[in-house]
Short mmCIF file of N, CA and C in Angstrom, two decimals:
data_model
loop_
_atom_site.label_atom_id
_atom_site.label_comp_id
_atom_site.label_asym_id
_atom_site.label_seq_id
_atom_site.Cartn_x
_atom_site.Cartn_y
_atom_site.Cartn_z
N MET A 1 122.53 166.52 142.05
CA MET A 1 121.34 166.09 142.79
C MET A 1 121.36 164.58 143.00
N ALA A 2 120.72 164.14 144.05
CA ALA A 2 120.69 162.72 144.37
C ALA A 2 119.57 162.01 143.60
N LEU A 3 119.86 160.81 143.16
CA LEU A 3 118.88 159.99 142.47
C LEU A 3 118.39 158.88 143.39
N LYS A 4 117.11 158.54 143.24
CA LYS A 4 116.54 157.41 143.96
C LYS A 4 115.91 156.49 142.93
N ARG A 5 116.12 155.19 143.12
CA ARG A 5 115.54 154.18 142.23
C ARG A 5 114.13 153.89 142.76
N LEU A 6 113.11 154.25 141.98
CA LEU A 6 111.73 154.21 142.46
C LEU A 6 110.82 153.35 141.59
N PHE A 7 109.78 152.83 142.25
CA PHE A 7 108.69 152.18 141.51
C PHE A 7 107.41 152.36 142.31
N LEU A 8 106.29 152.17 141.63
CA LEU A 8 104.99 152.17 142.28
C LEU A 8 104.57 150.72 142.44
N GLY A 9 104.19 150.35 143.65
CA GLY A 9 103.84 148.96 143.89
C GLY A 9 102.82 148.81 145.00
N SER A 10 102.36 147.59 145.16
CA SER A 10 101.42 147.23 146.22
C SER A 10 101.97 145.98 146.90
N PHE A 11 102.26 146.09 148.19
CA PHE A 11 102.78 144.94 148.93
C PHE A 11 101.67 143.93 149.20
N ILE A 12 102.07 142.69 149.35
CA ILE A 12 101.15 141.58 149.59
C ILE A 12 101.10 141.30 151.08
N GLU A 13 99.90 140.99 151.59
CA GLU A 13 99.77 140.66 153.00
C GLU A 13 100.67 139.47 153.31
N PRO A 14 101.56 139.60 154.28
CA PRO A 14 102.56 138.55 154.57
C PRO A 14 101.96 137.18 154.87
N ALA A 15 100.80 137.11 155.47
CA ALA A 15 100.23 135.82 155.86
C ALA A 15 99.66 135.02 154.69
N LEU A 16 99.46 135.66 153.53
CA LEU A 16 98.78 134.98 152.43
C LEU A 16 99.65 134.05 151.60
N ILE A 17 100.91 134.37 151.45
CA ILE A 17 101.75 133.72 150.46
C ILE A 17 102.64 132.58 150.98
N PRO A 18 103.10 132.54 152.23
CA PRO A 18 104.15 131.61 152.62
C PRO A 18 103.98 130.15 152.20
N ALA A 19 102.82 129.56 152.39
CA ALA A 19 102.65 128.14 152.05
C ALA A 19 102.77 127.91 150.55
N LEU A 20 102.11 128.74 149.76
CA LEU A 20 102.19 128.62 148.31
C LEU A 20 103.62 128.87 147.83
N TYR A 21 104.25 129.90 148.36
CA TYR A 21 105.62 130.26 147.97
C TYR A 21 106.59 129.13 148.31
N ALA A 22 106.46 128.55 149.49
CA ALA A 22 107.34 127.45 149.90
C ALA A 22 107.16 126.23 148.99
N ARG A 23 105.92 125.93 148.64
CA ARG A 23 105.66 124.79 147.76
C ARG A 23 106.25 125.02 146.36
N ILE A 24 106.09 126.23 145.84
CA ILE A 24 106.65 126.54 144.52
C ILE A 24 108.16 126.45 144.56
N ARG A 25 108.77 126.99 145.62
CA ARG A 25 110.24 126.92 145.74
C ARG A 25 110.72 125.48 145.76
N ALA A 26 110.03 124.63 146.50
CA ALA A 26 110.42 123.22 146.58
C ALA A 26 110.24 122.53 145.22
N ASP A 27 109.12 122.79 144.57
CA ASP A 27 108.84 122.15 143.28
C ASP A 27 109.81 122.59 142.19
N PHE A 28 110.17 123.86 142.17
CA PHE A 28 110.99 124.40 141.08
C PHE A 28 112.49 124.30 141.34
N LYS A 29 112.87 123.85 142.53
CA LYS A 29 114.28 123.81 142.92
C LYS A 29 115.17 123.08 141.91
N ALA A 30 114.70 121.98 141.38
CA ALA A 30 115.52 121.19 140.45
C ALA A 30 115.50 121.75 139.02
N ALA A 31 114.54 122.61 138.72
CA ALA A 31 114.39 123.11 137.34
C ALA A 31 115.04 124.47 137.11
N VAL A 32 115.23 125.24 138.16
CA VAL A 32 115.75 126.61 137.99
C VAL A 32 116.78 126.92 139.06
N SER A 33 117.65 127.85 138.73
CA SER A 33 118.54 128.41 139.76
C SER A 33 118.56 129.91 139.55
N GLY A 34 118.75 130.62 140.63
CA GLY A 34 118.74 132.07 140.57
C GLY A 34 118.51 132.65 141.94
N LYS A 35 118.00 133.86 141.97
CA LYS A 35 117.79 134.60 143.22
C LYS A 35 116.30 134.65 143.55
N TRP A 36 115.93 134.00 144.66
CA TRP A 36 114.55 134.05 145.14
C TRP A 36 114.32 135.39 145.82
N VAL A 37 113.14 135.95 145.65
CA VAL A 37 112.78 137.21 146.29
C VAL A 37 112.45 136.94 147.75
N ASP A 38 112.98 137.77 148.63
CA ASP A 38 112.69 137.67 150.07
C ASP A 38 111.19 137.89 150.28
N GLU A 39 110.58 137.07 151.12
CA GLU A 39 109.12 137.17 151.35
C GLU A 39 108.66 138.56 151.75
N LYS A 40 109.47 139.28 152.50
CA LYS A 40 109.04 140.63 152.94
C LYS A 40 109.01 141.63 151.78
N ASN A 41 109.61 141.26 150.64
CA ASN A 41 109.64 142.14 149.48
C ASN A 41 108.61 141.78 148.41
N LEU A 42 107.75 140.82 148.67
CA LEU A 42 106.77 140.40 147.67
C LEU A 42 105.76 141.52 147.44
N HIS A 43 105.60 141.87 146.16
CA HIS A 43 104.72 142.99 145.80
C HIS A 43 104.27 142.85 144.35
N ILE A 44 103.29 143.64 143.99
CA ILE A 44 102.88 143.79 142.60
C ILE A 44 103.42 145.14 142.15
N THR A 45 104.14 145.15 141.05
CA THR A 45 104.67 146.40 140.51
C THR A 45 103.64 147.00 139.56
N HIS A 46 103.31 148.27 139.80
CA HIS A 46 102.43 148.99 138.88
C HIS A 46 103.24 149.68 137.80
N LYS A 47 104.34 150.30 138.22
CA LYS A 47 105.18 151.02 137.25
C LYS A 47 106.57 151.21 137.84
N PHE A 48 107.58 150.84 137.07
CA PHE A 48 108.96 151.09 137.45
C PHE A 48 109.33 152.47 136.93
N LEU A 49 109.75 153.35 137.83
CA LEU A 49 110.08 154.72 137.44
C LEU A 49 111.56 154.89 137.14
N GLY A 50 112.39 154.01 137.67
CA GLY A 50 113.83 154.10 137.44
C GLY A 50 114.48 155.10 138.38
N ASP A 51 115.64 155.61 137.96
CA ASP A 51 116.37 156.59 138.76
C ASP A 51 115.72 157.96 138.60
N VAL A 52 115.22 158.49 139.71
CA VAL A 52 114.47 159.74 139.71
C VAL A 52 115.18 160.73 140.63
N GLU A 53 115.27 161.98 140.18
CA GLU A 53 115.84 163.04 141.02
C GLU A 53 114.98 163.18 142.28
N GLU A 54 115.64 163.32 143.41
CA GLU A 54 114.91 163.50 144.68
C GLU A 54 113.94 164.67 144.60
N SER A 55 114.32 165.71 143.87
CA SER A 55 113.48 166.90 143.76
C SER A 55 112.15 166.62 143.04
N GLU A 56 112.04 165.50 142.33
CA GLU A 56 110.82 165.15 141.59
C GLU A 56 109.82 164.36 142.44
N ILE A 57 110.25 163.88 143.59
CA ILE A 57 109.39 163.02 144.41
C ILE A 57 108.11 163.73 144.83
N GLY A 58 108.20 164.98 145.23
CA GLY A 58 107.00 165.73 145.62
C GLY A 58 106.00 165.83 144.50
N ARG A 59 106.48 166.05 143.28
CA ARG A 59 105.61 166.17 142.12
C ARG A 59 104.91 164.83 141.82
N ILE A 60 105.65 163.74 141.98
CA ILE A 60 105.07 162.40 141.76
C ILE A 60 103.99 162.14 142.81
N LYS A 61 104.32 162.42 144.07
CA LYS A 61 103.34 162.19 145.14
C LYS A 61 102.09 163.04 144.94
N GLU A 62 102.27 164.27 144.51
CA GLU A 62 101.12 165.15 144.28
C GLU A 62 100.24 164.60 143.15
N ALA A 63 100.86 164.14 142.08
CA ALA A 63 100.10 163.60 140.95
C ALA A 63 99.30 162.36 141.35
N LEU A 64 99.80 161.61 142.31
CA LEU A 64 99.16 160.36 142.73
C LEU A 64 98.38 160.50 144.04
N SER A 65 98.25 161.71 144.54
CA SER A 65 97.71 161.93 145.89
C SER A 65 96.31 161.34 146.11
N ALA A 66 95.50 161.25 145.07
CA ALA A 66 94.15 160.71 145.24
C ALA A 66 94.16 159.22 145.59
N SER A 67 95.27 158.55 145.33
CA SER A 67 95.31 157.10 145.55
C SER A 67 96.48 156.62 146.39
N LEU A 68 97.55 157.38 146.45
CA LEU A 68 98.77 156.95 147.12
C LEU A 68 98.56 156.68 148.60
N ASP A 69 98.95 155.49 149.05
CA ASP A 69 98.89 155.06 150.44
C ASP A 69 97.48 155.03 151.03
N ARG A 70 96.48 154.97 150.16
CA ARG A 70 95.09 154.86 150.63
C ARG A 70 94.58 153.46 150.32
N PRO A 71 93.88 152.85 151.26
CA PRO A 71 93.40 151.49 151.01
C PRO A 71 92.31 151.45 149.95
N ALA A 72 92.35 150.43 149.13
CA ALA A 72 91.29 150.18 148.15
C ALA A 72 90.82 148.75 148.36
N SER A 73 89.52 148.56 148.34
CA SER A 73 88.96 147.21 148.50
C SER A 73 89.25 146.38 147.27
N CYS A 74 89.56 145.12 147.49
CA CYS A 74 89.79 144.20 146.38
C CYS A 74 89.47 142.79 146.86
N GLU A 75 89.53 141.85 145.95
CA GLU A 75 89.39 140.44 146.29
C GLU A 75 90.42 139.70 145.43
N MET A 76 91.67 139.72 145.92
CA MET A 76 92.78 139.22 145.14
C MET A 76 93.22 137.84 145.60
N TYR A 77 93.42 136.97 144.61
CA TYR A 77 93.90 135.62 144.85
C TYR A 77 95.22 135.43 144.11
N PHE A 78 96.06 134.57 144.65
CA PHE A 78 97.38 134.31 144.07
C PHE A 78 97.48 132.82 143.81
N SER A 79 97.95 132.45 142.62
CA SER A 79 97.99 131.01 142.35
C SER A 79 99.14 130.61 141.45
N GLN A 80 98.90 130.54 140.18
CA GLN A 80 99.79 129.83 139.27
C GLN A 80 101.13 130.51 139.03
N PRO A 81 102.22 129.74 139.20
CA PRO A 81 103.51 130.28 138.82
C PRO A 81 103.61 130.28 137.29
N SER A 82 104.33 131.26 136.77
CA SER A 82 104.50 131.34 135.33
C SER A 82 105.69 132.23 135.00
N SER A 83 105.86 132.48 133.71
CA SER A 83 106.90 133.37 133.21
C SER A 83 106.36 134.00 131.94
N PHE A 84 106.84 135.20 131.61
CA PHE A 84 106.34 135.86 130.41
C PHE A 84 106.84 135.20 129.13
N ASN A 85 108.00 134.58 129.18
CA ASN A 85 108.56 133.93 128.00
C ASN A 85 108.94 132.50 128.39
N LEU A 86 108.09 131.56 128.07
CA LEU A 86 108.34 130.18 128.50
C LEU A 86 109.48 129.51 127.74
N LYS A 87 109.86 130.05 126.58
CA LYS A 87 110.99 129.47 125.84
C LYS A 87 112.33 129.93 126.39
N LYS A 88 112.38 131.16 126.88
CA LYS A 88 113.60 131.70 127.49
C LYS A 88 113.22 132.44 128.77
N PRO A 89 112.75 131.72 129.77
CA PRO A 89 112.28 132.39 130.99
C PRO A 89 113.43 133.02 131.78
N ARG A 90 113.18 134.23 132.29
CA ARG A 90 114.17 134.92 133.13
C ARG A 90 113.58 135.27 134.49
N VAL A 91 112.25 135.34 134.54
CA VAL A 91 111.57 135.70 135.79
C VAL A 91 110.48 134.68 136.06
N LEU A 92 110.41 134.20 137.29
CA LEU A 92 109.33 133.33 137.73
C LEU A 92 108.41 134.17 138.59
N PHE A 93 107.12 134.10 138.32
CA PHE A 93 106.18 134.90 139.10
C PHE A 93 104.95 134.09 139.47
N ILE A 94 104.21 134.63 140.45
CA ILE A 94 102.91 134.08 140.85
C ILE A 94 101.85 135.02 140.29
N SER A 95 100.89 134.46 139.60
CA SER A 95 99.81 135.27 139.02
C SER A 95 98.90 135.81 140.12
N ALA A 96 98.40 137.01 139.89
CA ALA A 96 97.45 137.64 140.82
C ALA A 96 96.15 137.90 140.06
N GLU A 97 95.06 137.54 140.68
CA GLU A 97 93.74 137.72 140.07
C GLU A 97 92.87 138.50 141.04
N ASP A 98 92.35 139.64 140.59
CA ASP A 98 91.50 140.48 141.43
C ASP A 98 90.08 140.45 140.87
N LYS A 99 89.18 139.81 141.60
CA LYS A 99 87.80 139.68 141.12
C LYS A 99 87.07 141.02 141.03
N THR A 100 87.54 142.03 141.77
CA THR A 100 86.89 143.34 141.73
C THR A 100 87.49 144.25 140.66
N ARG A 101 88.64 143.88 140.14
CA ARG A 101 89.38 144.66 139.14
C ARG A 101 89.93 145.97 139.70
N ALA A 102 89.94 146.13 141.02
CA ALA A 102 90.47 147.35 141.65
C ALA A 102 91.94 147.56 141.30
N ILE A 103 92.69 146.49 141.19
CA ILE A 103 94.12 146.63 140.88
C ILE A 103 94.31 147.22 139.48
N PHE A 104 93.41 146.89 138.55
CA PHE A 104 93.50 147.45 137.20
C PHE A 104 93.13 148.94 137.21
N GLU A 105 92.11 149.29 138.00
CA GLU A 105 91.74 150.71 138.12
C GLU A 105 92.89 151.50 138.74
N MET A 106 93.53 150.93 139.75
CA MET A 106 94.67 151.59 140.40
C MET A 106 95.80 151.78 139.40
N ASN A 107 96.06 150.75 138.61
CA ASN A 107 97.14 150.83 137.63
C ASN A 107 96.83 151.87 136.55
N SER A 108 95.60 151.91 136.08
CA SER A 108 95.20 152.91 135.08
C SER A 108 95.36 154.32 135.62
N PHE A 109 94.98 154.51 136.88
CA PHE A 109 95.15 155.82 137.52
C PHE A 109 96.62 156.21 137.54
N CYS A 110 97.49 155.26 137.91
CA CYS A 110 98.94 155.52 137.93
C CYS A 110 99.42 155.98 136.56
N GLU A 111 99.06 155.22 135.55
CA GLU A 111 99.50 155.53 134.19
C GLU A 111 99.05 156.92 133.77
N ARG A 112 97.76 157.20 133.90
CA ARG A 112 97.24 158.52 133.49
C ARG A 112 97.92 159.64 134.24
N SER A 113 98.06 159.47 135.55
CA SER A 113 98.64 160.53 136.39
C SER A 113 100.10 160.78 136.05
N LEU A 114 100.85 159.73 135.81
CA LEU A 114 102.28 159.89 135.54
C LEU A 114 102.55 160.38 134.12
N VAL A 115 101.73 159.99 133.17
CA VAL A 115 101.88 160.51 131.81
C VAL A 115 101.66 162.02 131.81
N LYS A 116 100.71 162.49 132.60
CA LYS A 116 100.42 163.94 132.69
C LYS A 116 101.62 164.74 133.16
N ILE A 117 102.49 164.12 133.97
CA ILE A 117 103.65 164.87 134.47
C ILE A 117 104.95 164.48 133.75
N GLY A 118 104.81 163.81 132.61
CA GLY A 118 105.98 163.60 131.76
C GLY A 118 106.60 162.22 131.73
N PHE A 119 106.07 161.26 132.47
CA PHE A 119 106.60 159.90 132.40
C PHE A 119 106.05 159.21 131.16
N ALA A 120 106.83 158.34 130.57
CA ALA A 120 106.40 157.61 129.38
C ALA A 120 105.32 156.59 129.75
N ALA A 121 104.37 156.42 128.85
CA ALA A 121 103.33 155.41 129.04
C ALA A 121 103.93 154.02 128.84
N GLU A 122 103.39 153.05 129.54
CA GLU A 122 103.83 151.66 129.36
C GLU A 122 103.43 151.19 127.97
N ASP A 123 104.28 150.39 127.36
CA ASP A 123 103.96 149.88 126.02
C ASP A 123 103.40 148.46 126.06
N LYS A 124 103.30 147.89 127.25
CA LYS A 124 102.75 146.54 127.40
C LYS A 124 101.55 146.59 128.33
N PRO A 125 100.57 145.70 128.11
CA PRO A 125 99.42 145.68 129.02
C PRO A 125 99.83 145.26 130.43
N PHE A 126 99.10 145.74 131.41
CA PHE A 126 99.35 145.42 132.81
C PHE A 126 98.91 143.99 133.08
N HIS A 127 99.81 143.22 133.67
CA HIS A 127 99.52 141.83 134.06
C HIS A 127 99.92 141.70 135.53
N PRO A 128 98.94 141.79 136.46
CA PRO A 128 99.30 141.74 137.88
C PRO A 128 99.95 140.41 138.26
N HIS A 129 101.12 140.52 138.88
CA HIS A 129 101.87 139.34 139.27
C HIS A 129 102.86 139.71 140.37
N ILE A 130 103.36 138.68 141.04
CA ILE A 130 104.38 138.86 142.08
C ILE A 130 105.62 138.13 141.61
N THR A 131 106.68 138.87 141.32
CA THR A 131 107.94 138.23 140.94
C THR A 131 108.49 137.51 142.16
N ILE A 132 108.84 136.22 141.97
CA ILE A 132 109.38 135.45 143.10
C ILE A 132 110.81 134.98 142.86
N MET A 133 111.27 135.04 141.59
CA MET A 133 112.65 134.63 141.32
C MET A 133 113.16 135.27 140.04
N ARG A 134 114.40 135.71 140.09
CA ARG A 134 115.13 136.12 138.89
C ARG A 134 116.04 134.95 138.56
N MET A 135 115.82 134.35 137.40
CA MET A 135 116.49 133.10 137.06
C MET A 135 117.83 133.33 136.36
N LYS A 136 118.80 132.50 136.73
CA LYS A 136 120.10 132.52 136.07
C LYS A 136 120.23 131.36 135.10
N SER A 137 119.73 130.20 135.49
CA SER A 137 119.74 129.05 134.58
C SER A 137 118.44 128.28 134.74
N VAL A 138 118.02 127.67 133.63
CA VAL A 138 116.72 126.99 133.61
C VAL A 138 116.83 125.71 132.79
N ASN A 139 116.29 124.64 133.34
CA ASN A 139 116.06 123.42 132.57
C ASN A 139 114.68 123.64 131.95
N THR A 140 114.64 124.11 130.70
CA THR A 140 113.38 124.55 130.10
C THR A 140 112.34 123.43 130.01
N GLU A 141 112.78 122.21 129.80
CA GLU A 141 111.83 121.09 129.73
C GLU A 141 111.17 120.86 131.09
N ALA A 142 111.97 120.79 132.14
CA ALA A 142 111.44 120.60 133.49
C ALA A 142 110.60 121.80 133.92
N PHE A 143 111.06 123.00 133.55
CA PHE A 143 110.33 124.22 133.88
C PHE A 143 108.94 124.21 133.24
N ALA A 144 108.87 123.90 131.95
CA ALA A 144 107.59 123.86 131.24
C ALA A 144 106.66 122.81 131.86
N ALA A 145 107.21 121.66 132.25
CA ALA A 145 106.39 120.61 132.87
C ALA A 145 105.79 121.10 134.19
N LEU A 146 106.58 121.82 134.97
CA LEU A 146 106.08 122.35 136.25
C LEU A 146 105.02 123.42 136.03
N ILE A 147 105.24 124.29 135.07
CA ILE A 147 104.24 125.32 134.76
C ILE A 147 102.92 124.64 134.37
N ASN A 148 103.00 123.62 133.53
CA ASN A 148 101.79 122.89 133.12
C ASN A 148 101.13 122.18 134.29
N LYS A 149 101.92 121.65 135.21
CA LYS A 149 101.38 120.98 136.40
C LYS A 149 100.51 121.95 137.20
N TYR A 150 100.97 123.18 137.35
CA TYR A 150 100.23 124.16 138.14
C TYR A 150 99.03 124.74 137.40
N LYS A 151 98.95 124.60 136.08
CA LYS A 151 97.81 125.15 135.33
C LYS A 151 96.50 124.55 135.78
N ASP A 152 96.53 123.30 136.19
CA ASP A 152 95.31 122.62 136.63
C ASP A 152 95.08 122.78 138.13
N GLU A 153 95.96 123.49 138.77
CA GLU A 153 95.89 123.70 140.23
C GLU A 153 94.66 124.53 140.57
N ILE A 154 93.90 124.08 141.52
CA ILE A 154 92.71 124.81 141.95
C ILE A 154 93.02 125.65 143.18
N GLU A 155 93.93 125.16 144.01
CA GLU A 155 94.26 125.85 145.26
C GLU A 155 94.83 127.24 144.99
N LYS A 156 94.33 128.21 145.71
CA LYS A 156 94.80 129.58 145.58
C LYS A 156 95.06 130.14 146.96
N ALA A 157 95.98 131.09 147.02
CA ALA A 157 96.22 131.82 148.27
C ALA A 157 95.36 133.08 148.22
N GLY A 158 94.76 133.41 149.34
CA GLY A 158 93.95 134.62 149.37
C GLY A 158 92.62 134.34 150.03
N PRO A 159 91.74 135.30 150.00
CA PRO A 159 91.89 136.55 149.27
C PRO A 159 92.57 137.64 150.10
N GLN A 160 93.21 138.54 149.39
CA GLN A 160 93.66 139.79 149.99
C GLN A 160 92.53 140.77 149.73
N ARG A 161 92.04 141.39 150.79
CA ARG A 161 90.84 142.22 150.68
C ARG A 161 91.12 143.72 150.56
N GLU A 162 92.37 144.08 150.71
CA GLU A 162 92.72 145.51 150.64
C GLU A 162 94.07 145.65 149.97
N ILE A 163 94.20 146.67 149.18
CA ILE A 163 95.47 146.93 148.50
C ILE A 163 95.78 148.42 148.59
N ARG A 164 97.05 148.74 148.69
CA ARG A 164 97.49 150.13 148.76
C ARG A 164 98.54 150.39 147.70
N LEU A 165 98.43 151.53 147.07
CA LEU A 165 99.45 151.96 146.12
C LEU A 165 100.53 152.69 146.91
N SER A 166 101.77 152.28 146.74
CA SER A 166 102.88 152.92 147.46
C SER A 166 103.97 153.35 146.49
N LEU A 167 104.60 154.47 146.80
CA LEU A 167 105.81 154.90 146.10
C LEU A 167 106.96 154.27 146.88
N ILE A 168 107.75 153.45 146.21
CA ILE A 168 108.75 152.63 146.89
C ILE A 168 110.14 152.90 146.33
N GLU A 169 111.08 153.09 147.25
CA GLU A 169 112.48 153.22 146.85
C GLU A 169 113.11 151.84 146.93
N SER A 170 113.90 151.51 145.93
CA SER A 170 114.63 150.24 145.89
C SER A 170 116.12 150.55 146.04
N VAL A 171 116.68 150.17 147.19
CA VAL A 171 118.10 150.37 147.44
C VAL A 171 118.78 149.03 147.17
N LEU A 172 119.63 148.99 146.15
CA LEU A 172 120.29 147.74 145.78
C LEU A 172 121.50 147.49 146.66
N THR A 173 121.58 146.26 147.20
CA THR A 173 122.71 145.85 148.03
C THR A 173 123.19 144.49 147.53
N PRO A 174 124.41 144.08 147.89
CA PRO A 174 124.90 142.76 147.45
C PRO A 174 124.01 141.60 147.91
N SER A 175 123.32 141.75 149.03
CA SER A 175 122.47 140.67 149.52
C SER A 175 121.03 140.77 149.01
N GLY A 176 120.75 141.74 148.17
CA GLY A 176 119.41 141.90 147.61
C GLY A 176 118.87 143.30 147.86
N PRO A 177 117.76 143.64 147.20
CA PRO A 177 117.22 144.99 147.35
C PRO A 177 116.56 145.20 148.71
N ILE A 178 116.61 146.44 149.16
CA ILE A 178 115.88 146.86 150.36
C ILE A 178 114.83 147.84 149.87
N TYR A 179 113.56 147.57 150.20
CA TYR A 179 112.47 148.42 149.76
C TYR A 179 112.02 149.31 150.90
N LYS A 180 111.85 150.60 150.58
CA LYS A 180 111.38 151.57 151.57
C LYS A 180 110.22 152.35 150.96
N ILE A 181 109.09 152.37 151.67
CA ILE A 181 107.97 153.20 151.23
C ILE A 181 108.33 154.65 151.51
N ILE A 182 108.16 155.48 150.50
CA ILE A 182 108.49 156.91 150.64
C ILE A 182 107.22 157.68 150.96
#
């Protein structure tokens, strides 16, 4: 049987991020090197499912049918770049803040629905963010200084007023992943 690399995610409105993303890229250029995420692929990941048999896709869609590909109102802002491990950072992301908490409700629904059909529950709390770079090398001192610089930043991108949960296939290619909504 054929396998598909799948995750549940919510894409970001293309018009919201470019200025903030460009500024972060320019600021962090001297501190990090790695692979920047293509703007058209910017998203919030709810759950990475991994390699899934094609025959399971219908069951996943059915379990998530109450929310999948349906708009949900939100008030989401994007601002501070950060990393989960500032001592050994591997991923640079932009934080996402939803004043309505709709993204958290959507994520909880995903978790409950997928656990019911046999997927493992996440062992870490959900932290909405947009991965913007997978880092290969980091000047940790310069990186930490830049993260601290942005902590006092008031400017935010947004708001995004609607979010959709999508089942997304990730096709890996030498030039980067190609995402397809299933």
